[in-house]
């Protein structure tokens, strides 16, 4: 799967862990930055390009990391077609995809440890939208809202 990643300074260290991990799972990774640690950088500068790439399907899924994951989720969901959520637990990492067609995973680099973050990324990348009738119905209500 082609997966885009992005992080500000709060998520930079975790992004450096997640990128090779995704490659080890045989995913293709597009890095939207930051490319160096800059404690003054702003997460929208990286999360917006990533989110646009998810929306245009340049990448199939995205992973955005800031310090808490909150800002990344807020800005990502401003882009039409993006369904982003801050995820801290294994259940939500797969159920969010299966039921809600989540296409952008947000993580808190200062919240989630490396081992747990890897598990969340793995299960997110392996999960598929179920396509169940009630889930499609709910998704269509969100798509209509975006029109
Ligand atoms: C940056 O210091 C921090 O505010 C940011 O990474 C993120 O946590 C915002 O939600």
Coordinates of C-alpha atoms and ligand atoms in Angstrom, one line a residue:
X1 CA 0.0 0.0 0.0
X2 CA 1.2 3.5 -0.7
X3 CA 1.2 5.4 2.6
X4 CA 2.0 9.1 3.2
X5 CA 3.5 10.2 6.5
X6 CA 4.0 13.7 8.0
X7 CA 5.1 15.1 11.3
X8 CA 6.0 18.3 13.0
X9 CA 8.7 18.6 15.7
X10 CA 6.4 16.9 18.2
X11 CA 6.2 13.8 16.0
X12 CA 9.5 13.9 14.3
X13 CA 11.2 11.2 16.3
X14 CA 8.2 8.8 16.0
X15 CA 8.1 9.5 12.2
X16 CA 11.7 8.4 12.0
X17 CA 10.7 5.1 13.6
X18 CA 7.5 4.6 11.6
X19 CA 9.0 5.2 8.2
X20 CA 11.4 2.2 8.2
X21 CA 8.7 0.1 10.0
X22 CA 6.3 0.7 7.1
X23 CA 9.0 -0.2 4.6
X24 CA 9.6 -3.5 6.6
X25 CA 5.9 -4.2 6.1
X26 CA 6.4 -3.8 2.4
X27 CA 4.5 -0.5 2.1
X28 CA 5.6 2.3 -0.2
X29 CA 6.2 5.4 1.8
X30 CA 5.9 9.0 0.7
X31 CA 7.3 11.4 3.3
X32 CA 5.7 14.8 3.4
X33 CA 8.1 16.1 6.0
X34 CA 9.4 17.5 8.2
X35 CA 12.7 16.4 6.9
X36 CA 14.7 17.8 9.8
X37 CA 13.9 18.6 13.4
X38 CA 12.9 22.2 13.8
X39 CA 11.3 23.0 17.2
X40 CA 9.6 26.0 15.7
X41 CA 7.8 24.3 12.8
X42 CA 4.0 24.1 12.5
X43 CA 2.1 20.9 11.9
X44 CA -0.3 22.3 9.3
X45 CA 2.6 22.8 6.9
X46 CA 3.1 19.1 6.7
X47 CA -0.3 17.7 7.5
X48 CA -2.1 19.7 4.9
X49 CA 0.0 18.4 1.9
X50 CA -0.4 14.9 3.3
X51 CA -4.1 15.3 3.7
X52 CA -4.5 16.6 0.1
X53 CA -2.6 13.6 -1.1
X54 CA -5.0 11.3 0.7
X55 CA -8.0 13.2 -0.7
X56 CA -6.7 13.0 -4.3
X57 CA -5.6 9.4 -3.7
X58 CA -2.0 10.1 -4.5
X59 CA -1.5 8.0 -1.4
X60 CA -4.0 5.4 -0.2
X61 CA -3.7 6.2 3.4
X62 CA -1.9 8.8 5.6
X63 CA -0.2 8.8 9.0
X64 CA 0.1 12.3 10.6
X65 CA 2.1 12.8 13.9
X66 CA 2.3 15.8 16.1
X67 CA 3.0 16.1 19.8
X68 CA -0.5 15.0 20.9
X69 CA -2.0 14.0 17.6
X70 CA -4.8 16.5 18.2
X71 CA -3.7 19.3 16.0
X72 CA -3.0 16.9 13.2
X73 CA -6.5 15.4 13.4
X74 CA -8.1 18.8 13.5
X75 CA -6.4 20.1 10.4
X76 CA -6.5 16.8 8.4
X77 CA -10.3 16.7 8.7
X78 CA -10.6 20.2 7.1
X79 CA -9.7 18.6 3.8
X80 CA -12.7 17.2 1.9
X81 CA -12.5 13.4 1.6
X82 CA -10.2 12.9 4.6
X83 CA -11.4 10.9 7.5
X84 CA -8.8 11.3 10.2
X85 CA -8.8 10.3 13.8
X86 CA -6.4 10.4 16.7
X87 CA -5.9 6.8 17.7
X88 CA -4.4 5.6 20.9
X89 CA -5.8 2.0 21.1
X90 CA -5.7 -1.1 19.0
X91 CA -9.5 -1.6 18.7
X92 CA -10.0 1.9 17.2
X93 CA -7.1 1.5 14.8
X94 CA -8.9 -1.3 13.0
X95 CA -12.6 -0.5 13.7
X96 CA -12.1 3.1 12.5
X97 CA -11.1 1.6 9.1
X98 CA -13.6 -1.2 9.1
X99 CA -16.7 0.8 10.1
X100 CA -15.8 4.4 9.3
X101 CA -13.4 4.1 6.4
X102 CA -10.8 6.1 8.3
X103 CA -8.0 7.0 5.8
X104 CA -5.7 9.0 7.9
X105 CA -4.3 7.9 11.3
X106 CA -3.1 10.5 13.7
X107 CA -0.6 9.7 16.5
X108 CA 0.8 11.7 19.4
X109 CA 4.6 11.5 19.3
X110 CA 4.7 12.6 22.9
X111 CA 1.9 10.3 24.0
X112 CA 2.2 6.9 22.3
X113 CA 5.4 4.8 22.8
X114 CA 7.2 3.4 19.8
X115 CA 6.1 -0.2 20.3
X116 CA 2.4 0.7 20.6
X117 CA 2.6 3.1 17.8
X118 CA 4.0 0.4 15.5
X119 CA 1.1 -1.9 16.4
X120 CA -1.4 0.8 15.7
X121 CA 0.2 1.6 12.4
X122 CA 0.4 -2.1 11.5
X123 CA -3.3 -2.8 12.2
X124 CA -4.4 0.4 10.5
X125 CA -2.5 -0.5 7.4
X126 CA -3.9 -4.1 7.4
X127 CA -7.5 -3.1 7.9
X128 CA -10.1 -2.7 5.2
X129 CA -13.5 -0.9 5.1
X130 CA -16.2 -3.5 5.5
X131 CA -18.5 -2.0 3.0
X132 CA -21.5 -3.0 5.2
X133 CA -24.8 -1.3 4.3
X134 CA -25.1 0.7 7.5
X135 CA -21.5 1.9 7.3
X136 CA -21.9 3.0 3.7
X137 CA -25.1 4.8 4.6
X138 CA -23.3 6.7 7.4
X139 CA -20.4 7.4 5.1
X140 CA -22.7 8.8 2.5
X141 CA -24.1 11.2 5.1
X142 CA -20.6 12.6 5.7
X143 CA -19.9 12.8 2.0
X144 CA -23.2 14.7 1.5
X145 CA -22.1 17.1 4.3
X146 CA -18.9 17.8 2.4
X147 CA -20.7 18.8 -0.8
Ligands
LIG1 C1 3.8 21.4 19.1 O1 4.6 21.8 20.2 C2 2.5 20.8 19.5 O2 1.7 21.8 19.9 C3 2.0 20.0 18.3 O3 2.9 19.1 17.9 C4 0.7 19.2 18.6 O4 0.8 18.5 19.8 C5 -0.5 19.9 18.4 O5 -1.6 19.3 18.5

